[in-house]
């Protein structure tokens, strides 16, 4: 049955801890966004709306069947005839009067929406299968849930209708959110969000930071406790969600928000000052962006340019594949806004949790180890070359560097460079202008690339270390899985050694090297990166002022000493303790009052 959602029930305050992924404190009321079929709210319709509601349901069934047939065809190629049959089974279910009949009947007799009727009937069917001791029936529960998701997608869009219901001062609490759902929030209404699933460096977390939406992920029990309309405090600094806060707690948090605002004002004074340590070493602070217009924020916050443009967000925020014109418009906009400053455009990093419109349909078993990123581009060379053409054409307007993500082998890098050369030849034939000496670099985010840095250094113009992926692949810890979040340790000695070695190799080969993973924005970790030889850090725009202030307060000598001490330790915990202790000794006031608690 649908859950009751009575906002006035006198429930006690509940504190739920999670992972703080995007800073900020917001106070508002809950909107639950859940993909659980049982939570679709029962809504009534007027009798005269019945025919239209049935027609809406029938259209969703037709669209789902058409989509399933396409998926079936695609899956046959990828998974073989036998495995792909499952999609035909789904088509069969959606054509079965014993499933459709009760849904129609419920709309007619009970005057409820098609969404509610469909979810109610499917949820009951899933319960019957679940109760059956025969394991064959038990496995059918997944099929019904899958079918329910697909049907709901065609009825209301994936989670979209709930998100669209947000009023002012809404804090969304969800089981999970995709990067594109997060990007679709109406910022005049949605103050922040928290999810039960997800890890520190998930792409949903990254988009939250890009859009300055306070966020907490990996909370695990939110949906058990939360109800629509409940008062809630979301603390994106500490990683906490407080449901039904008492008046004293609410007042305490209002105090924190005032304190935060003052701290931010003091940071803005730093914007025009250079990033330089107390002993005179220049450190270049660049910004990570997901959307072209974010360049403005990077510059306003005192960034020297863009160290990572995650262009896949062009795909995640659109319903169709971007055209060359779409790419070109985005890149020329960036070039224009950067006005001669550094601009590193990363070729699309789709796959894993950032799936394409087409890929979403046949999920991979291990998507982070699958057809992701440069691998995907090298298998979809039409799409890849469309992007390269646009980047190269935009390079005629101002400086651009191209960066390839997730490179794990030398042949892969060579193939990527081959496509750049071919596209250059095409453009030259067409008489189109482009930068013939455009710099080509790569992310170092797979252990194989880090270990083989020497060979890669001979073939690229620059490196950028991506700690988000480097940590997950080195430690075999899924970056978006909250169940292993405690094992996701950027301070792990194995990660430190890889960074040290890549940094040394880069220096020897005079290959510029930066770090653009989330860890670069962590003040303690940044100290370590400087000590390991890095002089370029690229972070989300909101992290720039605090990072600059920190860098201007430490000496390179201190950083190098800490790095040497860290490299002598055996565990990530020991390294974390060392960094915490040293950072707070060197620069006690670099952390706002609360972070130091
Ligand atoms: C990284 O892996 O550190 C990185 C910057 O890339 P992304 O987070 O987009 O995978
Ligand atoms: Mg990465």
Short mmCIF file of C-alpha atoms in Angstrom, two decimals, residues 14-530:
data_model
loop_
_atom_site.label_atom_id
_atom_site.label_comp_id
_atom_site.label_asym_id
_atom_site.label_seq_id
_atom_site.Cartn_x
_atom_site.Cartn_y
_atom_site.Cartn_z
CA UNK A 14 16.06 12.11 13.66
CA UNK A 15 19.68 12.63 12.64
CA UNK A 16 20.88 10.61 9.65
CA UNK A 17 24.55 10.69 8.76
CA UNK A 18 25.87 10.47 5.22
CA UNK A 19 28.76 11.61 3.07
CA UNK A 20 29.13 15.38 2.63
CA UNK A 21 29.57 15.89 -1.12
CA UNK A 22 28.56 19.47 -1.73
CA UNK A 23 28.91 22.08 1.02
CA UNK A 24 26.25 24.36 2.45
CA UNK A 25 23.52 24.29 5.06
CA UNK A 26 19.89 24.57 4.07
CA UNK A 27 16.67 24.41 6.02
CA UNK A 28 13.41 23.48 4.32
CA UNK A 29 10.83 20.76 3.91
CA UNK A 30 11.11 17.26 2.53
CA UNK A 31 10.06 16.05 -0.90
CA UNK A 32 10.59 12.31 -1.22
CA UNK A 33 11.64 11.16 -4.71
CA UNK A 34 11.55 7.44 -4.80
CA UNK A 35 11.62 4.87 -7.55
CA UNK A 36 9.83 2.38 -5.29
CA UNK A 37 6.51 1.56 -6.95
CA UNK A 38 4.73 1.58 -3.60
CA UNK A 39 5.44 5.21 -2.90
CA UNK A 40 3.56 6.72 -5.81
CA UNK A 41 0.97 8.93 -4.17
CA UNK A 42 -2.69 8.04 -4.63
CA UNK A 43 -4.26 10.85 -6.57
CA UNK A 44 -7.91 11.05 -7.64
CA UNK A 45 -9.23 12.11 -11.01
CA UNK A 46 -12.68 13.36 -11.95
CA UNK A 47 -14.95 10.81 -13.71
CA UNK A 48 -14.82 12.83 -16.95
CA UNK A 49 -11.00 12.50 -16.96
CA UNK A 50 -11.19 8.71 -16.92
CA UNK A 51 -11.06 8.16 -20.71
CA UNK A 52 -8.05 10.47 -21.10
CA UNK A 53 -6.28 8.74 -18.22
CA UNK A 54 -6.85 5.32 -19.80
CA UNK A 55 -5.59 6.64 -23.13
CA UNK A 56 -2.48 8.03 -21.40
CA UNK A 57 -1.86 4.62 -19.89
CA UNK A 58 -2.39 2.83 -23.22
CA UNK A 59 0.06 5.20 -24.92
CA UNK A 60 2.66 4.50 -22.23
CA UNK A 61 2.19 0.75 -22.78
CA UNK A 62 2.60 1.18 -26.55
CA UNK A 63 5.72 3.31 -26.11
CA UNK A 64 7.17 0.82 -23.64
CA UNK A 65 6.56 -2.07 -26.03
CA UNK A 66 8.16 -0.19 -28.93
CA UNK A 67 11.16 0.61 -26.75
CA UNK A 68 11.42 -2.99 -25.55
CA UNK A 69 11.49 -4.25 -29.13
CA UNK A 70 14.38 -1.91 -29.90
CA UNK A 71 16.18 -2.94 -26.73
CA UNK A 72 15.62 -6.57 -27.63
CA UNK A 73 17.23 -6.10 -31.02
CA UNK A 74 20.17 -4.22 -29.57
CA UNK A 75 20.56 -6.80 -26.79
CA UNK A 76 20.58 -9.71 -29.24
CA UNK A 77 23.70 -8.23 -30.83
CA UNK A 78 25.37 -7.60 -27.50
CA UNK A 79 24.24 -10.46 -25.28
CA UNK A 80 23.10 -13.20 -27.66
CA UNK A 81 19.63 -14.52 -28.56
CA UNK A 82 18.99 -16.47 -25.38
CA UNK A 83 19.83 -13.73 -22.89
CA UNK A 84 17.96 -11.12 -24.94
CA UNK A 85 14.70 -13.10 -24.72
CA UNK A 86 14.01 -11.50 -21.39
CA UNK A 87 12.91 -8.34 -23.20
CA UNK A 88 10.40 -10.32 -25.27
CA UNK A 89 9.06 -11.71 -22.02
CA UNK A 90 8.53 -8.12 -20.87
CA UNK A 91 6.70 -7.37 -24.14
CA UNK A 92 4.50 -10.40 -23.45
CA UNK A 93 3.65 -9.14 -19.98
CA UNK A 94 2.73 -5.72 -21.31
CA UNK A 95 0.37 -7.32 -23.81
CA UNK A 96 -1.28 -9.59 -21.23
CA UNK A 97 -4.92 -8.69 -20.45
CA UNK A 98 -4.58 -10.24 -16.97
CA UNK A 99 -2.10 -7.47 -16.13
CA UNK A 100 -3.64 -4.60 -18.09
CA UNK A 101 -7.28 -5.41 -17.15
CA UNK A 102 -6.96 -4.69 -13.41
CA UNK A 103 -5.13 -1.41 -14.12
CA UNK A 104 -7.87 -0.22 -16.47
CA UNK A 105 -10.50 -1.35 -13.98
CA UNK A 106 -8.85 0.56 -11.14
CA UNK A 107 -8.74 3.79 -13.17
CA UNK A 108 -12.41 3.38 -14.05
CA UNK A 109 -13.80 2.21 -10.73
CA UNK A 110 -11.62 3.98 -8.21
CA UNK A 111 -10.99 7.15 -10.26
CA UNK A 112 -7.28 7.22 -9.59
CA UNK A 113 -4.41 8.28 -11.88
CA UNK A 114 -2.87 5.78 -14.28
CA UNK A 115 0.43 6.16 -12.41
CA UNK A 116 -1.10 5.08 -9.14
CA UNK A 117 -3.19 2.26 -10.66
CA UNK A 118 -0.22 0.83 -12.55
CA UNK A 119 2.08 0.99 -9.53
CA UNK A 120 -0.52 -0.48 -7.20
CA UNK A 121 -1.28 -3.45 -9.46
CA UNK A 122 2.39 -4.14 -10.25
CA UNK A 123 3.42 -3.84 -6.60
CA UNK A 124 0.74 -6.36 -5.60
CA UNK A 125 1.88 -8.73 -8.32
CA UNK A 126 5.48 -8.40 -7.13
CA UNK A 127 4.32 -9.23 -3.59
CA UNK A 128 2.58 -12.39 -4.80
CA UNK A 129 5.75 -13.53 -6.57
CA UNK A 130 7.88 -12.62 -3.58
CA UNK A 131 5.69 -14.70 -1.27
CA UNK A 132 6.04 -17.75 -3.50
CA UNK A 133 8.73 -20.06 -2.15
CA UNK A 134 9.60 -21.26 -5.62
CA UNK A 135 12.78 -19.38 -6.60
CA UNK A 136 11.71 -19.17 -10.25
CA UNK A 137 8.83 -16.96 -9.17
CA UNK A 138 11.03 -14.96 -6.84
CA UNK A 139 13.27 -13.92 -9.74
CA UNK A 140 10.23 -12.53 -11.54
CA UNK A 141 10.05 -9.75 -8.93
CA UNK A 142 12.96 -8.01 -10.64
CA UNK A 143 11.19 -8.26 -13.98
CA UNK A 144 8.09 -6.64 -12.58
CA UNK A 145 10.11 -3.86 -10.99
CA UNK A 146 11.93 -3.33 -14.25
CA UNK A 147 8.68 -3.22 -16.14
CA UNK A 148 7.25 -0.79 -13.59
CA UNK A 149 10.25 1.53 -14.04
CA UNK A 150 9.89 1.50 -17.80
CA UNK A 151 6.17 2.09 -17.71
CA UNK A 152 6.59 4.95 -15.23
CA UNK A 153 9.28 6.47 -17.39
CA UNK A 154 6.78 6.67 -20.24
CA UNK A 155 3.94 7.78 -18.01
CA UNK A 156 5.70 10.51 -16.08
CA UNK A 157 9.43 10.54 -16.94
CA UNK A 158 12.10 9.01 -14.66
CA UNK A 159 11.49 10.61 -11.27
CA UNK A 160 10.68 13.75 -13.23
CA UNK A 161 7.13 14.31 -12.12
CA UNK A 162 8.07 14.21 -8.44
CA UNK A 163 10.95 16.58 -8.97
CA UNK A 164 8.64 18.93 -10.85
CA UNK A 165 6.34 18.98 -7.81
CA UNK A 166 8.96 20.82 -5.77
CA UNK A 167 7.64 23.95 -4.03
CA UNK A 168 9.76 26.69 -2.60
CA UNK A 169 12.24 25.61 0.11
CA UNK A 170 12.22 21.98 -0.95
CA UNK A 171 14.92 19.57 0.08
CA UNK A 172 14.78 16.44 -2.05
CA UNK A 173 15.39 13.14 -0.29
CA UNK A 174 15.79 10.26 -2.74
CA UNK A 175 16.96 6.71 -2.91
CA UNK A 176 19.24 7.75 -5.76
CA UNK A 177 19.42 10.50 -8.37
CA UNK A 178 21.07 10.53 -11.76
CA UNK A 179 23.38 13.37 -12.78
CA UNK A 180 20.78 14.55 -15.28
CA UNK A 181 17.97 14.57 -12.69
CA UNK A 182 20.21 16.64 -10.47
CA UNK A 183 20.95 19.03 -13.31
CA UNK A 184 17.20 19.45 -13.90
CA UNK A 185 16.36 20.85 -10.44
CA UNK A 186 14.57 24.17 -10.39
CA UNK A 187 17.04 26.12 -8.26
CA UNK A 188 14.47 28.68 -7.23
CA UNK A 189 12.72 25.87 -5.38
CA UNK A 190 15.14 23.05 -4.59
CA UNK A 191 17.57 24.06 -1.85
CA UNK A 192 19.50 20.82 -1.58
CA UNK A 193 19.27 17.04 -1.73
CA UNK A 194 20.29 13.87 0.01
CA UNK A 195 20.28 10.28 -1.23
CA UNK A 196 20.45 6.84 0.36
CA UNK A 197 22.84 5.56 -2.31
CA UNK A 198 25.99 7.07 -3.77
CA UNK A 199 29.61 7.77 -2.92
CA UNK A 200 31.85 10.81 -2.43
CA UNK A 201 32.99 11.16 -6.04
CA UNK A 202 29.87 10.01 -7.89
CA UNK A 203 28.99 12.19 -10.84
CA UNK A 204 25.76 13.18 -9.16
CA UNK A 205 27.90 14.60 -6.37
CA UNK A 206 30.07 16.41 -8.90
CA UNK A 207 27.12 18.06 -10.62
CA UNK A 208 25.77 19.12 -7.19
CA UNK A 209 29.03 20.91 -6.53
CA UNK A 210 29.04 22.43 -10.01
CA UNK A 211 25.59 23.85 -9.41
CA UNK A 212 26.31 24.84 -5.77
CA UNK A 213 23.54 22.62 -4.43
CA UNK A 214 24.27 21.44 -0.87
CA UNK A 215 24.17 17.63 -0.93
CA UNK A 216 24.68 14.55 1.22
CA UNK A 217 24.80 11.03 -0.25
CA UNK A 218 25.10 7.48 1.05
CA UNK A 219 22.62 8.07 3.91
CA UNK A 220 21.12 4.56 3.62
CA UNK A 221 18.00 5.08 5.78
CA UNK A 222 16.48 8.34 4.60
CA UNK A 223 13.52 6.86 2.83
CA UNK A 224 12.55 4.76 5.81
CA UNK A 225 12.30 7.83 8.01
CA UNK A 226 11.31 10.69 5.71
CA UNK A 227 7.84 11.83 4.72
CA UNK A 228 6.77 14.56 2.34
CA UNK A 229 6.47 17.94 4.00
CA UNK A 230 8.58 17.13 7.08
CA UNK A 231 10.81 19.96 8.29
CA UNK A 232 14.45 19.15 7.56
CA UNK A 233 17.96 20.55 7.89
CA UNK A 234 20.54 19.41 5.37
CA UNK A 235 24.14 19.92 6.39
CA UNK A 236 26.33 19.50 3.31
CA UNK A 237 29.45 20.53 5.27
CA UNK A 238 29.30 17.72 7.78
CA UNK A 239 27.16 15.18 5.94
CA UNK A 240 23.99 15.10 8.03
CA UNK A 241 20.26 15.23 7.50
CA UNK A 242 18.15 16.23 10.49
CA UNK A 243 14.49 15.36 10.12
CA UNK A 244 12.00 17.16 12.35
CA UNK A 245 14.63 19.33 14.06
CA UNK A 246 13.63 20.87 17.41
CA UNK A 247 13.59 24.70 17.62
CA UNK A 248 16.97 24.88 19.43
CA UNK A 249 18.70 22.82 16.73
CA UNK A 250 17.12 24.89 14.00
CA UNK A 251 18.33 28.09 15.65
CA UNK A 252 21.83 26.62 16.03
CA UNK A 253 21.91 25.87 12.28
CA UNK A 254 20.63 29.31 11.37
CA UNK A 255 23.64 30.59 13.32
CA UNK A 256 25.96 28.38 11.25
CA UNK A 257 24.55 29.70 8.00
CA UNK A 258 25.24 33.29 9.15
CA UNK A 259 28.77 32.29 10.17
CA UNK A 260 29.34 30.61 6.79
CA UNK A 261 28.17 33.67 4.90
CA UNK A 262 30.72 35.84 6.77
CA UNK A 263 33.51 33.33 6.10
CA UNK A 264 32.69 33.37 2.39
CA UNK A 265 32.75 37.16 2.27
CA UNK A 266 36.25 37.14 3.76
CA UNK A 267 37.36 34.65 1.07
CA UNK A 268 36.18 36.77 -1.84
CA UNK A 269 38.90 39.30 -1.01
CA UNK A 270 41.43 36.73 -2.18
CA UNK A 271 40.09 36.42 -5.71
CA UNK A 272 42.57 38.70 -7.41
CA UNK A 273 45.61 37.51 -5.49
CA UNK A 274 47.93 34.87 -6.99
CA UNK A 275 48.21 31.34 -5.64
CA UNK A 276 51.64 31.39 -4.10
CA UNK A 277 53.07 29.71 -1.02
CA UNK A 278 54.71 31.68 1.80
CA UNK A 279 58.14 30.72 0.42
CA UNK A 280 57.30 32.00 -3.05
CA UNK A 281 56.31 28.92 -5.07
CA UNK A 282 53.59 29.60 -7.60
CA UNK A 283 50.65 27.20 -7.59
CA UNK A 284 48.14 27.52 -10.41
CA UNK A 285 44.55 27.05 -9.35
CA UNK A 286 42.17 26.23 -12.17
CA UNK A 287 38.49 25.33 -12.20
CA UNK A 288 36.59 22.17 -13.12
CA UNK A 289 33.44 22.85 -15.11
CA UNK A 290 30.55 20.78 -16.41
CA UNK A 291 28.72 23.53 -18.29
CA UNK A 292 30.18 26.27 -20.49
CA UNK A 293 28.77 29.17 -18.48
CA UNK A 294 30.50 27.94 -15.33
CA UNK A 295 33.69 29.59 -16.65
CA UNK A 296 32.28 32.84 -15.26
CA UNK A 297 32.04 31.37 -11.77
CA UNK A 298 35.57 29.99 -11.99
CA UNK A 299 36.96 33.42 -12.85
CA UNK A 300 34.81 35.19 -10.25
CA UNK A 301 36.15 32.84 -7.59
CA UNK A 302 39.73 33.60 -8.58
CA UNK A 303 40.57 30.64 -10.83
CA UNK A 304 43.22 31.18 -13.51
CA UNK A 305 41.38 29.21 -16.18
CA UNK A 306 39.73 25.82 -16.74
CA UNK A 307 41.72 22.69 -15.95
CA UNK A 308 38.92 20.25 -16.73
CA UNK A 309 35.81 20.73 -18.84
CA UNK A 310 33.69 17.58 -18.47
CA UNK A 311 31.99 17.75 -21.85
CA UNK A 312 29.82 14.69 -21.31
CA UNK A 313 27.34 16.94 -19.52
CA UNK A 314 26.34 18.14 -23.00
CA UNK A 315 24.92 14.65 -23.40
CA UNK A 316 23.51 14.22 -19.92
CA UNK A 317 21.39 17.34 -20.05
CA UNK A 318 19.97 16.74 -23.55
CA UNK A 319 17.39 14.30 -24.85
CA UNK A 320 19.23 13.74 -28.12
CA UNK A 321 22.82 13.26 -29.18
CA UNK A 322 24.51 16.71 -29.44
CA UNK A 323 25.38 17.81 -32.98
CA UNK A 324 28.69 19.33 -34.09
CA UNK A 325 26.96 22.71 -33.90
CA UNK A 326 25.97 22.05 -30.24
CA UNK A 327 29.55 21.12 -29.37
CA UNK A 328 30.97 24.07 -31.27
CA UNK A 329 28.60 26.53 -29.58
CA UNK A 330 29.62 25.27 -26.12
CA UNK A 331 33.35 25.34 -26.81
CA UNK A 332 33.42 28.73 -28.49
CA UNK A 333 31.44 30.08 -25.53
CA UNK A 334 34.13 28.75 -23.17
CA UNK A 335 36.94 30.14 -25.29
CA UNK A 336 35.24 33.51 -25.32
CA UNK A 337 34.72 33.50 -21.54
CA UNK A 338 38.27 32.29 -20.87
CA UNK A 339 39.64 35.13 -23.00
CA UNK A 340 43.08 33.66 -23.59
CA UNK A 341 43.36 31.79 -20.29
CA UNK A 342 44.00 28.05 -19.98
CA UNK A 343 41.12 25.87 -21.23
CA UNK A 344 41.41 22.07 -21.08
CA UNK A 345 38.55 20.34 -22.87
CA UNK A 346 38.22 16.67 -22.01
CA UNK A 347 36.70 14.48 -24.70
CA UNK A 348 33.50 12.77 -23.61
CA UNK A 349 33.74 10.51 -20.61
CA UNK A 350 30.42 8.68 -21.02
CA UNK A 351 29.56 5.30 -19.60
CA UNK A 352 29.49 3.94 -16.03
CA UNK A 353 27.19 6.33 -14.11
CA UNK A 354 27.23 8.80 -17.00
CA UNK A 355 25.43 6.80 -19.64
CA UNK A 356 24.44 7.86 -23.13
CA UNK A 357 20.87 7.96 -24.29
CA UNK A 358 21.41 4.65 -26.12
CA UNK A 359 23.53 2.91 -23.51
CA UNK A 360 21.02 3.40 -20.75
CA UNK A 361 18.92 0.58 -22.14
CA UNK A 362 21.24 -2.40 -21.86
CA UNK A 363 23.09 -1.99 -18.60
CA UNK A 364 26.55 -3.50 -18.30
CA UNK A 365 27.37 -5.86 -15.47
CA UNK A 366 30.41 -3.88 -14.32
CA UNK A 367 29.94 -0.48 -15.92
CA UNK A 368 32.99 1.12 -14.30
CA UNK A 369 35.11 -1.63 -15.82
CA UNK A 370 33.17 -1.58 -19.04
CA UNK A 371 32.73 0.35 -22.22
CA UNK A 372 33.34 3.73 -20.72
CA UNK A 373 35.03 6.93 -21.67
CA UNK A 374 37.81 6.77 -24.32
CA UNK A 375 36.89 3.12 -24.94
CA UNK A 376 33.35 4.14 -25.79
CA UNK A 377 34.63 6.94 -28.07
CA UNK A 378 36.96 4.58 -29.91
CA UNK A 379 34.01 2.27 -30.57
CA UNK A 380 31.78 5.15 -31.64
CA UNK A 381 34.19 7.03 -33.81
CA UNK A 382 31.49 9.01 -35.63
CA UNK A 383 30.45 10.58 -32.34
CA UNK A 384 34.09 11.03 -31.28
CA UNK A 385 35.08 12.77 -34.50
CA UNK A 386 32.06 15.05 -34.34
CA UNK A 387 33.34 16.28 -31.00
CA UNK A 388 36.95 16.55 -32.20
CA UNK A 389 35.87 18.60 -35.22
CA UNK A 390 34.04 21.03 -32.97
CA UNK A 391 36.95 21.32 -30.52
CA UNK A 392 39.45 21.87 -33.31
CA UNK A 393 37.29 24.46 -35.05
CA UNK A 394 36.84 26.28 -31.73
CA UNK A 395 40.63 26.23 -31.23
CA UNK A 396 40.85 28.81 -34.03
CA UNK A 397 39.13 31.26 -31.66
CA UNK A 398 41.50 30.93 -28.70
CA UNK A 399 43.77 28.54 -26.80
CA UNK A 400 42.39 25.06 -26.14
CA UNK A 401 44.05 21.87 -24.96
CA UNK A 402 42.47 18.46 -25.56
CA UNK A 403 42.51 15.80 -22.88
CA UNK A 404 41.60 12.11 -23.27
CA UNK A 405 39.98 10.39 -20.27
CA UNK A 406 40.54 6.89 -18.87
CA UNK A 407 43.45 6.01 -21.13
CA UNK A 408 44.82 2.66 -19.99
CA UNK A 409 47.02 1.53 -22.88
CA UNK A 410 49.45 3.12 -25.30
CA UNK A 411 47.58 1.85 -28.41
CA UNK A 412 44.43 3.50 -27.09
CA UNK A 413 46.23 6.83 -26.81
CA UNK A 414 47.68 6.42 -30.29
CA UNK A 415 44.26 5.64 -31.74
CA UNK A 416 42.80 8.73 -30.11
CA UNK A 417 45.62 10.85 -31.53
CA UNK A 418 45.14 9.21 -34.93
CA UNK A 419 41.52 10.43 -34.98
CA UNK A 420 42.69 13.94 -34.11
CA UNK A 421 45.13 13.88 -37.02
CA UNK A 422 42.50 12.59 -39.45
CA UNK A 423 40.00 15.22 -38.37
CA UNK A 424 42.71 17.86 -38.82
CA UNK A 425 43.29 16.62 -42.37
CA UNK A 426 39.56 16.82 -43.13
CA UNK A 427 39.36 20.34 -41.76
CA UNK A 428 42.44 21.42 -43.68
CA UNK A 429 40.89 20.07 -46.89
CA UNK A 430 37.71 21.98 -46.15
CA UNK A 431 39.77 25.11 -45.54
CA UNK A 432 38.54 25.38 -41.92
CA UNK A 433 40.78 27.17 -39.42
CA UNK A 434 42.13 25.36 -36.33
CA UNK A 435 45.18 25.31 -34.07
CA UNK A 436 47.63 22.97 -35.81
CA UNK A 437 49.78 22.77 -32.67
CA UNK A 438 46.92 22.02 -30.32
CA UNK A 439 48.23 20.34 -27.14
CA UNK A 440 47.05 16.78 -26.53
CA UNK A 441 47.11 15.38 -23.01
CA UNK A 442 45.58 12.58 -20.98
CA UNK A 443 44.05 11.85 -17.63
CA UNK A 444 46.12 9.57 -15.44
CA UNK A 445 43.30 7.82 -13.62
CA UNK A 446 43.90 4.13 -14.21
CA UNK A 447 46.78 2.38 -12.39
CA UNK A 448 48.11 0.98 -15.69
CA UNK A 449 48.57 4.52 -17.00
CA UNK A 450 50.25 5.63 -13.78
CA UNK A 451 52.61 2.66 -13.80
CA UNK A 452 53.41 3.22 -17.48
CA UNK A 453 53.74 7.00 -17.09
CA UNK A 454 57.24 6.92 -18.56
CA UNK A 455 55.97 5.58 -21.91
CA UNK A 456 52.96 7.90 -21.94
CA UNK A 457 55.11 10.93 -21.12
CA UNK A 458 56.88 10.53 -24.46
CA UNK A 459 53.58 10.77 -26.32
CA UNK A 460 51.56 13.51 -24.63
CA UNK A 461 51.87 17.23 -23.95
CA UNK A 462 50.44 17.08 -20.44
CA UNK A 463 49.04 14.84 -17.71
CA UNK A 464 46.18 15.38 -15.31
CA UNK A 465 45.77 13.02 -12.39
CA UNK A 466 42.15 12.02 -11.78
CA UNK A 467 42.10 10.86 -8.20
CA UNK A 468 38.38 10.06 -8.30
CA UNK A 469 38.98 7.14 -10.62
CA UNK A 470 42.58 6.45 -9.68
CA UNK A 471 41.49 5.70 -6.12
CA UNK A 472 38.62 3.43 -7.16
CA UNK A 473 40.71 1.46 -9.62
CA UNK A 474 43.78 1.19 -7.38
CA UNK A 475 41.84 0.06 -4.33
CA UNK A 476 39.06 -1.86 -6.15
CA UNK A 477 36.45 0.31 -4.42
CA UNK A 478 33.45 1.47 -6.43
CA UNK A 479 33.38 5.26 -6.15
CA UNK A 480 29.59 5.43 -6.08
CA UNK A 481 28.82 2.57 -3.72
CA UNK A 482 27.97 3.78 -0.23
CA UNK A 483 28.52 0.28 1.19
CA UNK A 484 32.25 0.50 0.55
CA UNK A 485 32.58 4.26 1.00
CA UNK A 486 34.65 3.69 4.15
CA UNK A 487 37.23 1.88 1.99
CA UNK A 488 37.46 4.69 -0.55
CA UNK A 489 40.71 6.18 0.76
CA UNK A 490 42.63 8.73 -1.33
CA UNK A 491 45.29 8.72 1.39
CA UNK A 492 46.04 5.02 0.89
CA UNK A 493 49.82 4.54 0.58
CA UNK A 494 49.42 2.76 -2.77
CA UNK A 495 47.66 5.81 -4.22
CA UNK A 496 50.31 8.13 -2.80
CA UNK A 497 53.09 6.12 -4.39
CA UNK A 498 51.41 6.18 -7.79
CA UNK A 499 50.98 9.96 -7.60
CA UNK A 500 54.57 10.44 -6.47
CA UNK A 501 55.91 8.30 -9.31
CA UNK A 502 53.79 9.95 -12.01
CA UNK A 503 54.77 13.37 -10.71
CA UNK A 504 58.49 12.51 -10.79
CA UNK A 505 58.22 11.04 -14.28
CA UNK A 506 56.36 14.08 -15.54
CA UNK A 507 58.98 16.39 -14.11
CA UNK A 508 61.79 14.38 -15.71
CA UNK A 509 60.11 14.59 -19.10
CA UNK A 510 59.09 18.25 -18.66
CA UNK A 511 55.45 17.24 -19.06
CA UNK A 512 53.16 19.63 -17.14
CA UNK A 513 51.04 17.76 -14.62
CA UNK A 514 47.94 18.76 -12.68
CA UNK A 515 45.42 17.06 -10.43
CA UNK A 516 41.72 17.52 -11.22
CA UNK A 517 40.12 14.91 -8.93
CA UNK A 518 37.92 15.97 -6.02
CA UNK A 519 40.79 15.38 -3.59
CA UNK A 520 42.62 18.42 -4.94
CA UNK A 521 39.97 20.58 -3.25
CA UNK A 522 40.55 18.95 0.13
CA UNK A 523 42.95 21.35 1.86
CA UNK A 524 44.82 18.62 3.70
CA UNK A 525 45.19 16.55 0.57
CA UNK A 526 46.20 19.57 -1.50
CA UNK A 527 49.09 20.07 0.91
CA UNK A 528 50.16 16.51 0.19
CA UNK A 529 49.83 16.96 -3.59
CA UNK A 530 52.06 20.03 -3.48
#
